[in-house]
Short mmCIF file of C-alpha atoms in Angstrom, two decimals:
data_model
loop_
_atom_site.label_atom_id
_atom_site.label_comp_id
_atom_site.label_asym_id
_atom_site.label_seq_id
_atom_site.Cartn_x
_atom_site.Cartn_y
_atom_site.Cartn_z
CA MET B 837 31.92 18.32 23.89
CA LYS B 838 33.87 21.26 25.34
CA GLN B 839 32.91 24.92 25.73
CA ILE B 840 35.51 27.55 24.81
CA ARG B 841 35.57 31.33 24.19
CA THR B 842 34.72 32.19 20.59
CA GLU B 843 37.93 34.25 20.28
CA ASP B 844 39.89 31.11 21.19
CA ALA B 845 38.03 28.83 18.74
CA VAL B 846 40.18 29.33 15.64
CA GLY B 847 41.20 25.93 14.28
CA HIS B 848 38.61 24.02 16.33
CA VAL B 849 35.78 21.92 14.88
CA LEU B 850 32.17 22.85 15.64
CA CYS B 851 30.08 19.98 16.97
CA HIS B 852 26.69 21.46 16.05
CA ASP B 853 25.09 23.73 13.45
CA ILE B 854 24.83 27.43 14.27
CA THR B 855 21.76 29.29 13.02
CA GLN B 856 21.75 32.90 11.94
CA ILE B 857 18.50 34.90 11.96
CA ILE B 858 18.24 38.30 10.26
CA LYS B 859 14.68 39.65 10.53
CA ASP B 860 12.82 39.62 7.19
CA VAL B 861 16.02 38.57 5.43
CA LYS B 862 17.37 35.22 6.52
CA LYS B 863 16.99 32.28 8.81
CA GLY B 864 19.37 29.45 8.17
CA VAL B 865 22.56 27.65 9.06
CA ALA B 866 25.54 29.99 9.08
CA PHE B 867 28.04 27.36 10.21
CA LYS B 868 27.53 23.63 9.88
CA LYS B 869 28.66 20.86 12.17
CA GLY B 870 32.25 19.98 11.31
CA HIS B 871 33.18 23.51 10.25
CA VAL B 872 36.71 24.54 11.20
CA VAL B 873 36.56 28.01 12.72
CA THR B 874 38.72 30.70 11.03
CA GLU B 875 39.76 34.21 12.04
CA GLU B 876 37.21 35.65 9.59
CA ASP B 877 34.41 33.69 11.32
CA ILE B 878 34.92 35.32 14.73
CA PRO B 879 33.12 38.65 14.04
CA VAL B 880 30.21 36.81 12.42
CA LEU B 881 29.88 34.40 15.34
CA LEU B 882 29.93 37.24 17.83
CA SER B 883 27.28 39.13 15.84
CA ILE B 884 25.04 36.06 16.10
CA GLY B 885 25.44 36.18 19.86
CA LYS B 886 27.85 33.28 20.19
CA GLU B 887 30.41 34.40 22.76
CA HIS B 888 31.18 30.76 23.53
CA LEU B 889 31.25 27.74 21.24
CA TYR B 890 30.98 24.02 21.77
CA ILE B 891 33.71 22.05 20.08
CA TRP B 892 33.78 18.33 19.58
CA GLU B 893 35.66 16.18 22.07
CA LYS B 894 35.68 12.58 20.97
CA ASP B 895 34.08 10.24 23.50
CA GLU B 896 33.36 6.62 22.62
CA LYS B 897 30.38 6.61 24.98
CA MET B 898 28.55 9.52 23.32
CA LEU B 899 26.86 10.24 19.99
CA HIS B 900 26.40 13.58 18.30
CA GLU B 901 22.76 14.69 17.85
CA ASN B 902 22.92 14.13 14.08
CA GLU B 903 24.21 10.57 14.47
CA ALA B 904 21.47 9.84 16.99
CA ALA B 905 18.83 11.38 14.72
CA GLU B 906 19.85 8.89 12.02
CA ILE B 907 19.03 6.10 14.45
CA LEU B 908 15.64 7.63 15.25
CA TYR B 909 14.82 7.99 11.57
CA SER B 910 15.79 4.35 10.96
CA LEU B 911 12.85 3.35 13.16
CA CYS B 912 10.51 5.11 10.72
CA ASP B 913 12.18 4.23 7.43
CA ASN B 914 10.11 2.04 5.12
CA GLU B 915 9.12 1.59 1.50
CA TYR B 916 7.65 4.80 0.01
CA ILE B 917 9.31 6.91 2.74
CA SER B 918 12.49 8.95 2.41
CA PRO B 919 14.52 11.11 4.84
CA SER B 920 15.14 14.83 4.72
CA GLU B 921 18.64 16.17 5.21
CA VAL B 922 19.77 15.91 8.81
CA LYS B 923 19.82 19.34 10.39
CA GLU B 924 20.44 20.32 14.00
CA GLY B 925 19.61 16.82 15.22
CA LYS B 926 16.40 16.64 13.18
CA ILE B 927 15.34 14.38 10.32
CA GLU B 928 11.89 14.36 8.74
CA ALA B 929 10.21 11.38 7.09
CA ILE B 930 8.75 12.30 3.67
CA ALA B 931 6.18 10.36 1.62
CA THR B 932 7.26 9.33 -1.88
CA CYS B 933 3.79 8.25 -3.05
CA ASP B 934 0.11 8.83 -2.39
CA GLY B 935 -1.45 6.45 0.09
CA LEU B 936 -2.66 5.72 3.59
CA LEU B 937 -0.29 6.37 6.49
CA LYS B 938 -0.23 3.74 9.20
CA VAL B 939 1.51 4.41 12.51
CA ASP B 940 2.26 1.82 15.17
CA THR B 941 1.00 4.09 17.94
CA GLU B 942 1.80 1.78 20.84
CA ARG B 943 5.46 1.39 19.92
CA LEU B 944 5.65 5.10 19.15
CA ILE B 945 4.55 5.79 22.72
CA ASP B 946 7.17 3.37 24.01
CA VAL B 947 9.95 5.13 22.09
CA ASN B 948 8.80 8.59 23.14
CA SER B 949 8.78 7.43 26.76
CA ILE B 950 12.58 7.27 26.61
CA ASP B 951 14.13 10.51 27.87
CA GLN B 952 16.01 12.83 25.48
CA VAL B 953 14.52 11.54 22.21
CA MET B 954 11.31 12.23 20.30
CA ILE B 955 9.40 11.20 17.19
CA ALA B 956 6.32 13.24 16.21
CA THR B 957 4.04 11.82 13.51
CA ARG B 958 0.83 12.63 11.71
CA HIS B 959 -2.24 10.69 12.78
CA THR B 960 -2.44 7.06 11.80
CA ASN B 961 -4.88 6.37 8.92
CA THR B 962 -4.20 9.79 7.40
CA MET B 963 -4.40 10.21 3.62
CA VAL B 964 -1.03 11.46 2.42
CA HIS B 965 0.45 12.60 -0.87
CA ALA B 966 3.93 12.33 -2.32
CA GLY B 967 6.08 15.03 -0.73
CA ASP B 968 4.05 15.25 2.49
CA LYS B 969 5.82 15.26 5.84
CA LEU B 970 4.95 12.15 7.81
CA ALA B 971 7.08 12.50 10.92
CA GLY B 972 9.88 14.46 12.52
CA THR B 973 12.61 12.97 14.69
CA ARG B 974 14.88 14.81 17.08
CA VAL B 975 17.37 14.22 19.84
CA ILE B 976 16.95 16.78 22.62
CA PRO B 977 20.60 17.30 23.76
CA LEU B 978 23.59 18.01 21.50
CA LEU B 979 25.23 14.81 22.69
CA ILE B 980 23.52 11.67 23.90
CA GLU B 981 24.77 8.48 25.49
CA LYS B 982 25.13 5.51 23.17
CA GLU B 983 23.37 3.43 25.82
CA VAL B 984 20.22 5.55 25.39
CA MET B 985 20.19 5.01 21.64
CA GLU B 986 20.73 1.28 22.11
CA GLU B 987 17.61 1.30 24.27
CA VAL B 988 15.78 3.23 21.55
CA LYS B 989 16.68 0.56 19.00
CA ARG B 990 15.61 -2.22 21.35
CA VAL B 991 12.25 -0.63 22.13
CA GLY B 992 11.66 0.40 18.51
CA GLY B 993 12.12 -3.16 17.32
CA ASP B 994 12.78 -4.46 13.83
CA THR B 995 9.50 -3.39 12.21
CA PRO B 996 9.20 0.24 11.03
CA LEU B 997 6.91 2.49 13.05
CA LEU B 998 5.52 3.99 9.84
CA LYS B 999 4.04 2.42 6.74
CA ILE B 1000 2.42 3.84 3.63
CA MET B 1001 -0.16 1.67 1.90
CA PRO B 1002 -0.52 2.88 -1.71
CA TYR B 1003 -4.07 3.02 -3.02
CA LEU B 1004 -5.18 0.10 -5.15
CA HIS B 1005 -6.86 0.45 -8.50
CA LYS B 1006 -10.35 -0.79 -7.70
CA LYS B 1007 -13.31 -1.33 -9.99
CA VAL B 1008 -16.39 -0.03 -8.20
CA GLY B 1009 -20.07 -0.65 -8.77
CA ILE B 1010 -22.69 1.73 -7.37
CA VAL B 1011 -26.15 0.39 -6.49
CA THR B 1012 -28.70 3.06 -5.63
CA THR B 1013 -31.98 1.98 -4.05
CA GLY B 1014 -35.22 3.86 -3.55
CA SER B 1015 -38.59 3.75 -5.24
CA GLU B 1016 -38.65 7.55 -5.45
CA VAL B 1017 -35.49 7.54 -7.57
CA PHE B 1018 -36.27 4.32 -9.46
CA LYS B 1019 -39.69 5.64 -10.55
CA GLY B 1020 -38.34 9.03 -11.49
CA ARG B 1021 -40.11 11.04 -8.82
CA ILE B 1022 -36.82 12.66 -7.76
CA LYS B 1023 -33.39 12.90 -9.33
CA ASP B 1024 -30.61 10.76 -7.92
CA ALA B 1025 -28.19 12.82 -5.82
CA PHE B 1026 -26.08 9.96 -4.47
CA GLY B 1027 -24.24 9.05 -7.67
CA PRO B 1028 -22.35 12.32 -8.23
CA VAL B 1029 -21.31 12.44 -4.54
CA ILE B 1030 -19.93 8.90 -4.58
CA ARG B 1031 -18.07 9.44 -7.84
CA LYS B 1032 -16.47 12.59 -6.46
CA LYS B 1033 -15.34 10.81 -3.29
CA LEU B 1034 -13.86 7.93 -5.31
CA GLU B 1035 -12.01 10.17 -7.74
CA PRO B 1036 -8.92 10.94 -5.57
CA PHE B 1037 -8.18 7.23 -5.29
CA GLY B 1038 -8.13 6.54 -9.01
CA ALA B 1039 -11.08 4.15 -8.81
CA GLU B 1040 -12.75 2.92 -11.97
CA VAL B 1041 -16.54 3.22 -11.70
CA LEU B 1042 -18.13 0.35 -13.62
CA GLY B 1043 -21.48 2.04 -13.51
CA GLN B 1044 -24.50 2.85 -11.38
CA ARG B 1045 -27.66 0.77 -11.18
CA ILE B 1046 -30.80 2.40 -9.78
CA VAL B 1047 -33.26 -0.13 -8.38
CA ASP B 1048 -36.50 -0.26 -6.44
CA ASP B 1049 -36.72 -1.11 -2.74
CA LYS B 1050 -36.98 -4.80 -3.51
CA ILE B 1051 -34.53 -7.39 -2.19
CA GLU B 1052 -34.36 -9.31 -5.44
CA MET B 1053 -33.60 -6.21 -7.53
CA ILE B 1054 -30.85 -5.11 -5.16
CA THR B 1055 -29.22 -8.55 -5.03
CA ASP B 1056 -29.39 -8.86 -8.83
CA ALA B 1057 -27.67 -5.49 -9.21
CA ILE B 1058 -24.91 -6.45 -6.77
CA LYS B 1059 -24.40 -9.83 -8.45
CA SER B 1060 -24.21 -8.25 -11.88
CA PHE B 1061 -21.36 -5.99 -10.75
CA LEU B 1062 -19.57 -8.94 -9.18
CA GLU B 1063 -19.83 -10.78 -12.50
CA GLU B 1064 -18.29 -7.74 -14.22
CA GLY B 1065 -15.27 -8.01 -11.96
CA ALA B 1066 -16.06 -5.36 -9.34
CA ASP B 1067 -13.49 -5.10 -6.54
CA MET B 1068 -15.87 -3.05 -4.40
CA ILE B 1069 -19.57 -2.28 -4.32
CA VAL B 1070 -21.22 0.74 -2.77
CA CYS B 1071 -24.95 0.59 -2.00
CA THR B 1072 -26.71 3.88 -1.36
CA GLY B 1073 -30.11 4.30 0.25
CA GLY B 1074 -32.40 1.96 2.17
CA MET B 1075 -30.18 1.81 5.25
CA SER B 1076 -32.57 2.91 8.02
CA VAL B 1077 -34.64 0.64 10.24
CA ASP B 1078 -37.89 1.28 8.37
CA PRO B 1079 -39.58 -1.95 7.18
CA ASP B 1080 -39.21 -0.97 3.52
CA ASP B 1081 -35.46 -0.26 3.83
CA VAL B 1082 -34.14 -3.65 2.77
CA THR B 1083 -30.62 -2.91 1.55
CA PRO B 1084 -28.91 -4.64 4.54
CA THR B 1085 -31.04 -7.74 3.97
CA ALA B 1086 -30.20 -7.75 0.27
CA ILE B 1087 -26.45 -7.50 0.95
CA LYS B 1088 -26.73 -10.47 3.28
CA GLU B 1089 -28.78 -12.41 0.70
CA VAL B 1090 -25.92 -12.07 -1.81
CA GLY B 1091 -23.83 -14.20 0.55
CA ALA B 1092 -21.68 -11.43 1.99
CA HIS B 1093 -20.36 -11.61 5.53
CA ILE B 1094 -21.63 -8.64 7.55
CA VAL B 1095 -18.78 -7.13 9.57
CA SER B 1096 -21.02 -4.52 11.17
CA TYR B 1097 -24.37 -2.89 10.61
CA GLY B 1098 -23.94 0.33 12.52
CA ALA B 1099 -20.89 2.40 13.48
CA PRO B 1100 -20.25 4.78 16.42
CA VAL B 1101 -19.84 7.75 14.08
CA LEU B 1102 -22.04 10.79 13.55
CA PRO B 1103 -22.95 11.39 10.82
CA GLY B 1104 -23.08 7.79 9.62
CA ALA B 1105 -24.42 5.59 12.41
CA MET B 1106 -26.38 3.37 10.00
CA PHE B 1107 -23.28 2.46 7.97
CA LEU B 1108 -22.88 -1.18 6.94
CA LEU B 1109 -19.67 -2.98 6.02
CA ALA B 1110 -19.59 -6.47 4.57
CA TYR B 1111 -17.21 -8.61 2.55
CA TYR B 1112 -18.16 -10.89 -0.30
CA GLU B 1113 -16.09 -14.07 -0.35
CA LYS B 1114 -12.72 -13.12 1.14
CA ASP B 1115 -11.95 -9.54 0.32
CA ILE B 1116 -14.52 -7.72 -1.85
CA PRO B 1117 -15.98 -4.95 0.33
CA ILE B 1118 -19.66 -4.12 0.06
CA MET B 1119 -20.69 -0.95 1.85
CA GLY B 1120 -24.19 0.25 2.67
CA LEU B 1121 -24.23 4.04 2.95
CA PRO B 1122 -26.85 5.96 4.94
CA GLY B 1123 -28.49 9.08 3.54
CA CYS B 1124 -26.14 11.48 5.36
CA VAL B 1125 -23.38 10.68 2.86
CA MET B 1126 -25.45 12.49 0.25
CA TYR B 1127 -25.54 15.85 2.01
CA ALA B 1128 -23.03 16.00 4.91
CA GLY B 1129 -19.52 17.34 4.32
CA ALA B 1130 -17.79 14.41 6.05
CA THR B 1131 -19.22 11.13 7.31
CA VAL B 1132 -18.18 7.63 8.28
CA PHE B 1133 -17.68 6.91 4.57
CA ASP B 1134 -14.82 9.43 4.46
CA LEU B 1135 -13.14 7.66 7.39
CA VAL B 1136 -13.48 4.14 5.99
CA LEU B 1137 -12.97 4.73 2.26
CA PRO B 1138 -9.19 5.50 2.32
CA ARG B 1139 -8.51 2.37 4.32
CA VAL B 1140 -10.55 0.20 2.00
CA MET B 1141 -8.95 1.74 -1.09
CA ALA B 1142 -5.51 0.98 0.36
CA GLY B 1143 -6.46 -2.69 0.63
CA GLU B 1144 -6.90 -2.83 4.40
CA LYS B 1145 -9.49 -5.40 5.47
CA LEU B 1146 -11.41 -3.95 8.37
CA VAL B 1147 -12.88 -5.88 11.28
CA LYS B 1148 -15.60 -4.80 13.68
CA ARG B 1149 -13.10 -3.45 16.22
CA ASP B 1150 -11.73 -1.07 13.59
CA LEU B 1151 -15.18 0.47 13.29
CA VAL B 1152 -15.74 0.44 17.05
CA LYS B 1153 -12.53 2.42 17.57
CA LEU B 1154 -13.89 5.19 15.36
CA GLY B 1155 -16.18 6.21 18.22
CA HIS B 1156 -13.30 8.13 19.79
CA GLY B 1157 -13.14 11.18 17.53
CA GLY B 1158 -16.14 10.02 15.55
CA LEU B 1159 -18.33 13.05 16.27
CA CYS B 1160 -18.40 15.61 13.47
CA THR B 1161 -19.16 19.10 14.81
CA GLY B 1162 -20.65 20.23 11.50
CA CYS B 1163 -18.36 23.18 10.84
CA LYS B 1164 -19.47 25.56 8.09
CA PRO B 1165 -17.68 25.46 5.77
CA CYS B 1166 -16.51 21.88 6.21
CA VAL B 1167 -12.72 21.74 6.57
CA TYR B 1168 -12.32 17.95 6.75
CA PRO B 1169 -9.72 16.40 6.87
CA HIS B 1170 -8.13 19.40 8.61
CA CYS B 1171 -10.12 18.88 11.79
CA SER B 1172 -10.55 16.45 14.69
CA PHE B 1173 -13.16 14.24 12.97
CA GLY B 1174 -11.95 10.66 12.85
CA LYS B 1175 -8.67 11.37 14.66
CA GLY B 1176 -9.26 9.57 17.92
CA GLU B 1177 -6.31 7.18 17.77
#
């Protein structure tokens, strides 16, 4: 790259985009990389404030910012992800479907530890929609050594830093426990809440069974949904430590493996996650899900609907960022809740 006076630039090739900003009228690229400067361009360039220009001088040891940005984007490229147009050394990664965004945060840190390059992403485990921006990549200087980008490729590895897991079509059974609801003393409030939370994922609700606080009734309800082909079962109520709250015991009696009874999240500490056989999730939801704007259920549900099988450590890690501050009105997911990673 070589700097010359703008008046002397006629016939030379620009090595970077030049932006023009006219207040309340325009902000955009006036001259693109590769443009050959003409006599007519000189007044415009000077009006932009460009008294000197950088022209391209070929050097086999250097890469232009746009070429380097392509390399950075390649570390993010994956199925269901597409690139934006390269512009001023920047490329954005765009979602092409709805799903759960997964980010390899450790390797992302390693890449960003290399001087002169950067990749900024959304939080891992974020729900995204087709057309959403997932990440932005940029090279800091106009030209960068090829050696640096070779190091970027080595550190980035062969596996993409980003992945979108599309939501699966799951058949869901809802089991609601509580003598007060079963005997008609109060109206069930859990069902409508659960249905509303399942709706964005395209889940098929097989039905809702309301049962008394009896182990046998709860297990029978769960088993009946399993026989109907349920891919997931949500149990509401009966999750506290009171002697008559037997939902956790009933889930265990079905033969499910309990991953965790309890999670470091508020609201939602009494959450239970289990799996029947290999991969059918059974969740026990505490009462807070019925009335709180966002709870542990909102953090776990997208991951389960995307087919991720959670282990206890996944729930343990929710403790960092797992405190909801109870904003009124609730603005989740546009807040810090659940974004500890």
